Short mmCIF file of C-alpha atoms and ligand atoms in Angstrom, two decimals:
data_model
loop_
_atom_site.label_atom_id
_atom_site.label_comp_id
_atom_site.label_asym_id
_atom_site.label_seq_id
_atom_site.Cartn_x
_atom_site.Cartn_y
_atom_site.Cartn_z
CA UNK A 1 11.70 19.37 -6.63
CA UNK A 2 11.72 15.68 -5.77
CA UNK A 3 9.21 14.15 -3.37
CA UNK A 4 10.90 11.34 -1.43
CA UNK A 5 8.94 8.79 0.54
CA UNK A 6 10.67 6.50 3.01
CA UNK A 7 8.85 3.36 4.11
CA UNK A 8 8.81 1.77 7.57
CA UNK A 9 12.03 -0.22 7.21
CA UNK A 10 13.86 2.84 5.87
CA UNK A 11 13.13 4.63 9.16
CA UNK A 12 12.95 1.53 11.38
CA UNK A 13 16.11 2.11 13.42
CA UNK A 14 18.65 4.85 14.05
CA UNK A 15 20.98 3.43 11.37
CA UNK A 16 18.12 3.25 8.88
CA UNK A 17 17.06 6.84 9.65
CA UNK A 18 20.61 8.03 9.36
CA UNK A 19 21.07 6.28 6.00
CA UNK A 20 17.80 7.76 4.73
CA UNK A 21 18.84 11.21 5.96
CA UNK A 22 22.10 10.89 4.00
CA UNK A 23 20.08 10.19 0.87
CA UNK A 24 18.25 13.49 1.41
CA UNK A 25 21.53 15.33 1.98
CA UNK A 26 22.93 13.86 -1.24
CA UNK A 27 20.52 15.73 -3.48
CA UNK A 28 19.26 19.21 -2.55
CA UNK A 29 16.25 18.69 -4.78
CA UNK A 30 14.93 16.18 -2.28
CA UNK A 31 13.16 18.71 -0.16
CA UNK A 32 9.69 17.28 0.34
CA UNK A 33 9.91 14.19 2.49
CA UNK A 34 7.08 11.85 3.44
CA UNK A 35 7.59 8.98 5.85
CA UNK A 36 5.74 5.97 7.25
CA UNK A 37 5.66 4.77 10.83
CA UNK A 38 8.66 2.65 11.84
CA UNK A 39 8.21 -0.90 10.51
CA UNK A 40 5.73 -2.93 12.55
CA UNK A 41 4.45 0.01 14.61
CA UNK A 42 1.14 0.39 12.76
CA UNK A 43 0.49 -3.34 13.30
CA UNK A 44 1.21 -2.93 17.01
CA UNK A 45 -1.12 0.05 17.28
CA UNK A 46 -3.84 -1.79 15.40
CA UNK A 47 -3.53 -4.71 17.78
CA UNK A 48 -3.63 -2.31 20.73
CA UNK A 49 -6.86 -0.84 19.40
CA UNK A 50 -8.59 -4.19 19.80
CA UNK A 51 -7.36 -4.90 23.35
CA UNK A 52 -9.05 -3.77 26.55
CA UNK A 53 -7.09 -1.29 28.66
CA UNK A 54 -4.29 -2.58 30.87
CA UNK A 55 -3.83 -6.10 29.60
CA UNK A 56 -0.38 -7.69 29.78
CA UNK A 57 -0.29 -7.89 26.02
CA UNK A 58 -1.31 -4.25 25.62
CA UNK A 59 1.22 -3.01 28.16
CA UNK A 60 3.87 -5.13 26.47
CA UNK A 61 3.08 -3.58 23.10
CA UNK A 62 3.18 -0.04 24.51
CA UNK A 63 6.49 -0.83 26.10
CA UNK A 64 7.86 -2.16 22.81
CA UNK A 65 6.73 0.95 20.93
CA UNK A 66 8.25 3.20 23.57
CA UNK A 67 11.58 1.35 23.77
CA UNK A 68 11.92 1.14 20.01
CA UNK A 69 11.59 4.90 19.59
CA UNK A 70 13.58 5.83 22.69
CA UNK A 71 16.36 3.64 21.37
CA UNK A 72 16.46 5.68 18.16
CA UNK A 73 16.25 8.94 20.12
CA UNK A 74 19.11 8.02 22.40
CA UNK A 75 21.48 7.55 19.45
CA UNK A 76 20.69 10.90 17.92
CA UNK A 77 23.01 13.89 18.44
CA UNK A 78 19.98 15.87 19.59
CA UNK A 79 19.40 13.18 22.17
CA UNK A 80 17.73 15.37 24.78
CA UNK A 81 15.25 16.91 22.36
CA UNK A 82 14.49 13.60 20.64
CA UNK A 83 13.88 11.73 23.92
CA UNK A 84 11.63 14.54 25.11
CA UNK A 85 9.64 14.34 21.87
CA UNK A 86 9.17 10.56 22.17
CA UNK A 87 8.16 10.83 25.82
CA UNK A 88 5.57 13.44 25.00
CA UNK A 89 4.16 11.32 22.15
CA UNK A 90 3.98 8.29 24.44
CA UNK A 91 2.13 10.32 27.10
CA UNK A 92 -0.38 11.49 24.49
CA UNK A 93 -0.72 7.94 23.18
CA UNK A 94 -1.47 6.60 26.67
CA UNK A 95 -3.97 9.36 27.29
CA UNK A 96 -5.67 8.52 24.00
CA UNK A 97 -5.80 4.82 24.90
CA UNK A 98 -7.49 5.59 28.18
CA UNK A 99 -10.29 7.27 26.24
CA UNK A 100 -10.92 3.94 24.54
CA UNK A 101 -14.15 3.73 22.59
CA UNK A 102 -15.97 0.45 22.77
CA UNK A 103 -19.00 0.96 20.59
CA UNK A 104 -18.81 -0.33 17.05
CA UNK A 105 -19.82 2.97 15.56
CA UNK A 106 -18.29 6.00 13.97
CA UNK A 107 -16.62 7.19 17.15
CA UNK A 108 -14.71 3.93 17.47
CA UNK A 109 -13.22 4.05 13.97
CA UNK A 110 -12.41 7.71 14.54
CA UNK A 111 -10.63 6.75 17.75
CA UNK A 112 -8.66 4.02 15.93
CA UNK A 113 -7.45 6.43 13.24
CA UNK A 114 -6.21 8.89 15.85
CA UNK A 115 -4.44 5.98 17.54
CA UNK A 116 -2.81 4.73 14.32
CA UNK A 117 -1.56 8.24 13.55
CA UNK A 118 0.77 8.02 16.56
CA UNK A 119 2.98 5.68 14.50
CA UNK A 120 3.66 8.38 11.94
CA UNK A 121 3.82 11.10 14.61
CA UNK A 122 6.59 9.24 16.43
CA UNK A 123 8.57 8.51 13.29
CA UNK A 124 8.38 12.07 11.94
CA UNK A 125 9.31 13.58 15.31
CA UNK A 126 12.43 11.44 15.43
CA UNK A 127 13.35 11.76 11.79
CA UNK A 128 13.18 15.55 12.09
CA UNK A 129 15.97 15.40 14.69
CA UNK A 130 18.03 12.99 12.60
CA UNK A 131 17.73 15.37 9.64
CA UNK A 132 18.76 18.31 11.83
CA UNK A 133 21.76 16.30 12.91
CA UNK A 134 22.81 16.40 9.23
CA UNK A 135 22.52 20.19 9.32
CA UNK A 136 19.31 20.30 7.33
CA UNK A 137 16.78 23.01 8.05
CA UNK A 138 13.63 21.00 8.77
CA UNK A 139 10.06 22.14 8.89
CA UNK A 140 7.83 19.37 10.29
CA UNK A 141 4.24 19.74 9.15
CA UNK A 142 1.14 17.78 10.18
CA UNK A 143 -0.13 15.93 7.08
CA UNK A 144 -3.73 16.60 8.17
CA UNK A 145 -3.09 20.28 7.40
CA UNK A 146 -2.67 19.33 3.73
CA UNK A 147 -4.49 16.09 3.00
CA UNK A 148 -8.21 16.79 3.24
CA UNK A 149 -10.47 13.73 3.28
CA UNK A 150 -14.03 12.65 3.87
CA UNK A 151 -14.94 11.11 7.23
CA UNK A 152 -14.71 7.43 6.28
CA UNK A 153 -12.26 6.62 9.06
CA UNK A 154 -9.89 3.79 8.21
CA UNK A 155 -10.16 4.27 4.48
CA UNK A 156 -10.80 7.92 3.89
CA UNK A 157 -11.21 9.33 0.38
CA UNK A 158 -9.11 12.37 -0.45
CA UNK A 159 -10.70 15.60 -1.65
CA UNK A 160 -8.16 16.48 -4.33
CA UNK A 161 -9.35 19.99 -4.99
CA UNK A 162 -9.14 21.10 -1.38
CA UNK A 163 -5.87 19.21 -0.81
CA UNK A 164 -4.19 20.78 -3.82
CA UNK A 165 -5.48 24.23 -2.91
CA UNK A 166 -4.04 23.87 0.61
CA UNK A 167 -0.69 22.82 -0.76
CA UNK A 168 -0.62 25.73 -3.19
CA UNK A 169 -1.47 28.11 -0.37
CA UNK A 170 1.34 26.68 1.72
CA UNK A 171 3.83 27.07 -1.12
CA UNK A 172 2.80 30.67 -1.67
CA UNK A 173 2.95 31.52 2.02
CA UNK A 174 6.35 29.85 2.41
CA UNK A 175 7.76 31.12 -0.83
CA UNK A 176 11.12 29.64 -1.58
CA UNK A 177 11.28 27.33 1.44
CA UNK A 178 11.01 24.19 -0.63
CA UNK A 179 12.79 25.29 -3.72
CA UNK A 180 16.02 24.28 -5.32
CA UNK A 181 17.39 27.75 -4.64
CA UNK A 182 17.34 26.99 -0.94
CA UNK A 183 19.39 23.83 -0.58
CA UNK A 184 19.23 22.39 2.90
CA UNK A 185 15.57 23.17 3.49
CA UNK A 186 13.40 20.12 3.99
CA UNK A 187 9.68 19.86 4.51
CA UNK A 188 8.92 16.68 6.45
CA UNK A 189 5.42 15.25 6.81
CA UNK A 190 3.54 12.02 7.55
CA UNK A 191 2.26 9.59 4.97
CA UNK A 192 -1.03 7.74 5.52
CA UNK A 193 -2.64 10.57 7.53
CA UNK A 194 -5.30 13.06 6.56
CA UNK A 195 -8.00 15.08 8.26
CA UNK A 196 -11.68 15.58 7.51
CA UNK A 197 -13.31 19.01 7.17
CA UNK A 198 -13.81 19.12 10.92
CA UNK A 199 -10.09 18.58 11.42
CA UNK A 200 -10.50 15.03 12.78
CA UNK A 201 -7.62 12.68 11.97
CA UNK A 202 -8.31 10.11 9.25
CA UNK A 203 -6.15 7.44 7.60
CA UNK A 204 -5.96 6.45 3.94
CA UNK A 205 -5.85 2.66 4.32
CA UNK A 206 -2.94 0.34 5.08
CA UNK A 207 0.18 1.09 3.09
CA UNK A 208 -1.29 4.49 2.24
CA UNK A 209 1.94 6.46 2.59
CA UNK A 210 2.79 5.78 -1.05
CA UNK A 211 -0.55 7.30 -1.98
CA UNK A 212 0.10 10.38 0.19
CA UNK A 213 3.50 10.81 -1.46
CA UNK A 214 1.98 10.54 -4.94
CA UNK A 215 -0.62 13.19 -4.06
CA UNK A 216 2.10 15.53 -2.80
CA UNK A 217 4.13 14.91 -5.96
CA UNK A 218 1.17 15.74 -8.17
CA UNK A 219 0.07 18.80 -6.22
CA UNK A 220 3.59 20.21 -6.03
CA UNK A 221 4.40 19.43 -9.66
CA UNK A 222 7.44 17.41 -8.56
CA UNK A 223 9.90 16.33 -11.24
CA UNK A 224 10.10 12.88 -9.68
CA UNK A 225 8.62 10.79 -6.89
CA UNK A 226 11.00 8.49 -5.09
CA UNK A 227 9.79 5.50 -3.10
CA UNK A 228 12.60 4.37 -0.82
CA UNK A 229 12.08 0.86 0.49
CA UNK A 230 14.02 -2.22 1.56
CA UNK A 231 14.23 -3.87 -1.86
CA UNK A 232 16.20 -2.62 -4.84
CA UNK A 233 13.15 -1.87 -6.96
CA UNK A 234 10.35 -3.81 -8.58
CA UNK A 235 11.38 -7.40 -9.25
CA UNK A 236 10.49 -9.83 -12.01
CA UNK A 237 9.00 -11.91 -9.21
CA UNK A 238 9.62 -12.57 -5.52
CA UNK A 239 13.35 -13.49 -5.28
CA UNK A 240 12.55 -15.77 -2.34
CA UNK A 241 10.53 -17.92 -4.75
CA UNK A 242 12.74 -17.65 -7.84
CA UNK A 243 16.45 -17.14 -7.20
CA UNK A 244 17.07 -15.69 -10.67
CA UNK A 245 14.46 -12.96 -10.20
CA UNK A 246 15.96 -9.52 -10.73
CA UNK A 247 15.08 -5.86 -10.41
CA UNK A 248 13.45 -4.30 -13.49
CA UNK A 249 15.06 -1.09 -14.89
CA UNK A 250 11.94 0.47 -16.26
CA UNK A 251 8.24 -0.38 -16.15
CA UNK A 252 5.13 1.46 -17.34
CA UNK A 253 2.48 2.98 -15.08
CA UNK A 254 -0.02 0.50 -16.51
CA UNK A 255 2.11 -2.48 -15.57
CA UNK A 256 2.91 -1.00 -12.15
CA UNK A 257 -0.80 -0.47 -11.50
CA UNK A 258 -1.57 -4.12 -12.31
CA UNK A 259 1.32 -5.27 -10.18
CA UNK A 260 0.28 -3.24 -7.15
CA UNK A 261 -3.21 -4.73 -7.39
CA UNK A 262 -2.12 -8.31 -7.97
CA UNK A 263 0.11 -8.77 -4.99
CA UNK A 264 3.30 -6.84 -5.63
CA UNK A 265 3.78 -5.44 -2.14
CA UNK A 266 6.19 -2.70 -3.10
CA UNK A 267 3.57 -0.15 -4.17
CA UNK A 268 0.14 0.83 -2.94
CA UNK A 269 -2.53 0.44 -5.67
CA UNK A 270 -3.89 3.97 -5.26
CA UNK A 271 -0.53 5.64 -5.77
CA UNK A 272 -0.26 5.09 -9.51
CA UNK A 273 -3.24 7.27 -10.44
CA UNK A 274 -1.96 10.71 -9.36
CA UNK A 275 1.53 10.23 -10.78
CA UNK A 276 0.26 8.81 -14.04
CA UNK A 277 -2.21 11.68 -14.32
CA UNK A 278 0.56 14.22 -13.81
CA UNK A 279 3.12 12.21 -15.79
CA UNK A 280 5.61 12.26 -12.92
CA UNK A 281 8.20 9.48 -13.12
CA UNK A 282 8.55 7.31 -10.04
CA UNK A 283 11.76 5.73 -8.87
CA UNK A 284 11.58 2.74 -6.51
CA UNK A 285 14.90 2.08 -4.80
CA UNK A 286 16.46 0.60 -1.69
CA UNK A 287 17.52 2.98 1.07
CA UNK A 288 20.03 0.33 2.12
CA UNK A 289 21.72 0.31 -1.28
CA UNK A 290 20.88 3.73 -2.70
CA UNK A 291 23.62 3.47 -5.33
CA UNK A 292 21.71 0.69 -7.14
CA UNK A 293 19.59 1.99 -10.00
CA UNK A 294 16.23 0.70 -8.72
CA UNK A 295 13.18 0.72 -10.97
CA UNK A 296 11.82 3.69 -12.88
CA UNK A 297 8.10 3.78 -13.48
CA UNK A 298 7.39 5.87 -16.57
CA UNK A 299 4.70 6.44 -19.17
CA UNK A 300 6.67 5.03 -22.09
CA UNK A 301 9.36 2.54 -21.16
CA UNK A 302 11.90 1.81 -23.91
CA UNK A 303 11.46 -1.88 -23.61
CA UNK A 304 7.99 -3.46 -23.43
CA UNK A 305 8.27 -7.23 -23.09
CA UNK A 306 5.09 -9.28 -23.35
CA UNK A 307 5.83 -10.86 -19.97
CA UNK A 308 7.54 -8.50 -17.52
CA UNK A 309 6.78 -9.75 -14.04
CA UNK A 310 4.86 -12.43 -12.15
CA UNK A 311 3.07 -12.04 -8.88
CA UNK A 312 1.09 -14.27 -6.58
CA UNK A 313 -1.77 -13.59 -4.25
CA UNK A 314 -2.55 -16.40 -1.87
CA UNK A 315 -5.66 -17.12 0.23
CA UNK A 316 -8.02 -16.78 -2.70
CA UNK A 317 -11.52 -18.14 -2.56
CA UNK A 318 -13.45 -19.29 -5.59
CA UNK A 319 -17.21 -19.07 -5.49
CA UNK A 320 -19.20 -20.77 -8.23
CA UNK A 321 -22.90 -20.11 -8.65
CA UNK A 322 -25.10 -22.34 -10.81
CA UNK A 323 -28.64 -21.67 -11.81
CA UNK A 324 -30.75 -22.68 -14.77
CA UNK A 325 -32.47 -19.34 -14.34
CA UNK A 326 -29.36 -17.72 -15.66
CA UNK A 327 -30.14 -18.92 -19.15
CA UNK A 328 -31.35 -15.91 -21.12
CA UNK A 329 -32.46 -14.19 -17.91
CA UNK A 330 -31.59 -10.55 -17.70
CA UNK A 331 -30.60 -9.35 -14.26
CA UNK A 332 -29.13 -12.53 -12.82
CA UNK A 333 -25.61 -11.18 -12.47
CA UNK A 334 -26.94 -7.85 -11.25
CA UNK A 335 -28.68 -9.70 -8.42
CA UNK A 336 -25.51 -11.61 -7.50
CA UNK A 337 -23.38 -8.49 -7.47
CA UNK A 338 -25.85 -6.44 -5.51
CA UNK A 339 -25.92 -9.10 -2.76
CA UNK A 340 -22.12 -9.15 -2.68
CA UNK A 341 -21.98 -5.40 -2.58
CA UNK A 342 -24.52 -5.22 0.27
CA UNK A 343 -22.13 -7.42 2.24
CA UNK A 344 -19.18 -5.29 1.14
CA UNK A 345 -17.51 -8.17 -0.67
CA UNK A 346 -15.29 -7.13 -3.50
CA UNK A 347 -14.90 -9.47 -6.44
CA UNK A 348 -11.63 -9.80 -8.34
CA UNK A 349 -12.06 -12.10 -11.30
CA UNK A 350 -15.24 -13.27 -12.97
CA UNK A 351 -15.88 -15.93 -15.59
CA UNK A 352 -19.28 -16.98 -16.80
CA UNK A 353 -20.83 -19.79 -18.80
CA UNK A 354 -24.48 -20.20 -19.81
CA UNK A 355 -25.70 -21.37 -16.42
CA UNK A 356 -22.90 -20.64 -14.00
CA UNK A 357 -20.62 -17.88 -12.90
CA UNK A 358 -17.35 -18.14 -11.00
CA UNK A 359 -15.94 -15.32 -8.92
CA UNK A 360 -12.72 -15.02 -6.99
CA UNK A 361 -12.53 -13.23 -3.67
CA UNK A 362 -9.46 -12.21 -1.78
CA UNK A 363 -9.72 -13.68 1.71
CA UNK A 364 -6.15 -12.92 2.75
CA UNK A 365 -5.71 -11.81 6.32
CA UNK A 366 -4.75 -8.26 5.60
CA UNK A 367 -4.69 -6.47 8.91
CA UNK A 368 -8.05 -4.95 8.10
CA UNK A 369 -10.69 -5.53 5.44
CA UNK A 370 -10.70 -9.33 5.39
CA UNK A 371 -13.46 -10.77 3.23
CA UNK A 372 -15.85 -12.86 5.28
CA UNK A 373 -18.20 -15.21 3.50
CA UNK A 374 -20.76 -15.06 6.24
CA UNK A 375 -23.77 -17.36 6.60
CA UNK A 376 -25.91 -14.39 5.66
CA UNK A 377 -24.28 -13.92 2.23
CA UNK A 378 -24.39 -17.60 1.45
CA UNK A 379 -28.04 -17.81 2.45
CA UNK A 380 -28.97 -14.81 0.33
CA UNK A 381 -27.25 -16.36 -2.71
CA UNK A 382 -28.61 -19.83 -2.00
CA UNK A 383 -32.09 -18.44 -2.31
CA UNK A 384 -31.83 -18.32 -6.05
CA UNK A 385 -28.83 -20.43 -7.05
CA UNK A 386 -26.54 -23.27 -5.98
CA UNK A 387 -23.37 -22.03 -4.38
CA UNK A 388 -20.08 -23.87 -4.25
CA UNK A 389 -17.07 -22.43 -2.41
CA UNK A 390 -13.46 -23.56 -2.74
CA UNK A 391 -10.67 -22.29 -0.54
CA UNK A 392 -6.85 -22.43 -0.56
CA UNK A 393 -6.33 -21.16 -4.06
CA UNK A 394 -3.77 -18.72 -5.35
CA UNK A 395 -3.92 -16.15 -8.08
CA UNK A 396 -0.86 -16.00 -10.31
CA UNK A 397 -0.75 -12.81 -12.36
CA UNK A 398 1.35 -12.58 -15.49
CA UNK A 399 1.99 -8.88 -16.02
CA UNK A 400 3.37 -7.36 -19.17
CA UNK A 401 2.36 -5.69 -22.41
CA UNK A 402 -0.07 -6.36 -25.26
CA UNK A 403 -0.94 -9.69 -23.65
CA UNK A 404 -4.36 -9.57 -25.32
CA UNK A 405 -2.88 -8.89 -28.75
CA UNK A 406 0.16 -11.09 -28.97
CA UNK A 407 -0.30 -14.03 -31.26
CA UNK A 408 0.45 -17.33 -29.61
CA UNK A 409 0.96 -16.08 -26.07
CA UNK A 410 -2.09 -17.92 -24.68
CA UNK A 411 -0.92 -21.16 -26.25
CA UNK A 412 2.57 -20.70 -24.83
CA UNK A 413 1.26 -19.94 -21.36
CA UNK A 414 -1.05 -22.93 -21.34
CA UNK A 415 1.53 -25.35 -22.67
CA UNK A 416 4.07 -24.13 -20.09
CA UNK A 417 1.52 -24.88 -17.38
CA UNK A 418 0.36 -28.23 -18.75
CA UNK A 419 1.41 -30.02 -15.55
CA UNK A 420 -0.89 -27.92 -13.37
CA UNK A 421 -4.58 -27.78 -12.84
CA UNK A 422 -5.77 -24.30 -13.68
CA UNK A 423 -9.08 -23.57 -11.99
CA UNK A 424 -9.85 -20.31 -13.73
CA UNK A 425 -8.29 -17.99 -16.27
CA UNK A 426 -8.83 -14.32 -16.82
CA UNK A 427 -7.52 -13.13 -20.14
CA UNK A 428 -8.51 -10.40 -22.53
CA UNK A 429 -9.91 -7.69 -20.31
CA UNK A 430 -6.51 -6.13 -19.77
CA UNK A 431 -3.59 -5.71 -22.14
CA UNK A 432 -1.34 -5.83 -19.12
CA UNK A 433 -2.29 -9.02 -17.37
CA UNK A 434 -3.38 -12.62 -17.61
CA UNK A 435 -4.41 -14.32 -14.37
CA UNK A 436 -4.48 -17.99 -13.46
CA UNK A 437 -6.16 -19.39 -10.40
CA UNK A 438 -4.30 -22.46 -9.16
CA UNK A 439 -4.06 -24.58 -6.03
CA UNK A 440 -2.17 -22.67 -3.38
CA UNK A 441 0.23 -25.58 -3.04
CA UNK A 442 1.11 -25.29 -6.76
CA UNK A 443 1.56 -21.52 -6.78
CA UNK A 444 5.32 -21.37 -6.27
CA UNK A 445 6.03 -24.09 -8.82
CA UNK A 446 3.75 -22.33 -11.32
CA UNK A 447 5.67 -19.08 -10.84
CA UNK A 448 9.03 -20.85 -11.13
CA UNK A 449 7.96 -22.55 -14.35
CA UNK A 450 6.61 -19.35 -15.88
CA UNK A 451 9.65 -17.32 -14.82
CA UNK A 452 12.01 -19.82 -16.39
CA UNK A 453 10.09 -19.95 -19.67
CA UNK A 454 9.23 -16.28 -20.14
CA UNK A 455 11.72 -14.22 -18.17
CA UNK A 456 14.74 -16.44 -17.73
N1 LIG B 501 2.15 3.03 8.45
C1 LIG B 501 1.05 2.71 7.58
C2 LIG B 501 0.92 1.20 7.42
O1 LIG B 501 1.72 0.45 7.96
C3 LIG B 501 1.15 3.37 6.26
C4 LIG B 501 2.32 2.97 5.40
O2 LIG B 501 3.31 2.47 5.92
O3 LIG B 501 2.27 3.16 4.20
O4 LIG B 501 0.00 0.76 6.78
MG1 MG B 502 4.37 0.26 1.72
#
């Protein structure tokens, strides 16, 4: 069995859905299908969640969501059924909006998760009809019936034991439905969505559909997990920055994990763990050009270059703390980190000297979890050290193999970057990456220079 996940652009229009459906038809092993909301819909719903009822903007967004999905429905052979499904979803969505929660407590985040889930509900409802149009026998299942989570709405943690038990139960009860012996049967479900023990809808964090798909692949013992997206695999770097960047044939789980963390937008960071654990190869490919080989993520790639890929994360903040107290004082760093953790600030890179420590923080405007360096944090830190904050930096990650054990690589990297001011370096902790913090305005040139010297 192959678990196939289609991202938002791969189901973003009728043509895209139809192309993705053809991919499923092409291989009868592709019988467990996980999809995202249509591209942009989760952003629209998230914006809606922050607007009061009945604003022009809110009504405009609802209208856009409705028209987008009705447009897909109206091109489907099962037009009547598909339109009816969209209309019903839109009615439920409006009803949910009118129950808007305003308090900043648990019930509000719970309400937002239920709202966001409409994106995946709409896309799966429609995709089911597009698959039926291709004469596939589709069973559409609510992901919350499988993916069991805690109640941290917005970023719920999955209970693997319960989730895997539920999936096993389903397989036993539906014996043969999703097996190779029954070509044409397809189980379709939502990515990103789970439910807590009380059955309340939760979400796994933005981009979480990859993670859902990886969990399904592990639990079902899939022979492969496919991530269908709008690019032809994992690239050596962003082709918009370096025109000679190209798709990589094969990459290890370790490299893919680093890449997903350091800005490669193709994969969600949490997805690597389940597939690596279960040793399930992953194929990343483009649903627009499915004949291209894409990238295989495997445990042991044949080729392990020292430098495989480069990625950039912008909007980085560097915080430097100085204190003479740091000298031979146990507990100084513990104090710093406990203050940051109290304010839910997550630190990426750290370098220390005798009397100072520098930390990088990701302040990028991701739709949610933006790091805020509030007055309160700065005051708490200022109490026992001097704090300096620099903005507009970028983190360039060099990802590859044995970077901490390859003679001369540091020298080569530094001499390649001799024209640039490097604010901070992180090297040695990981075999798979070396990170440089540079001015945001230098980031693209740094990547171009490195790509030319190390990848070509
Ligand atoms: N639709 C969700 C999002 O946009 C999940 C996903 O696409 O992976 O974050
Ligand atoms: Mg994604």
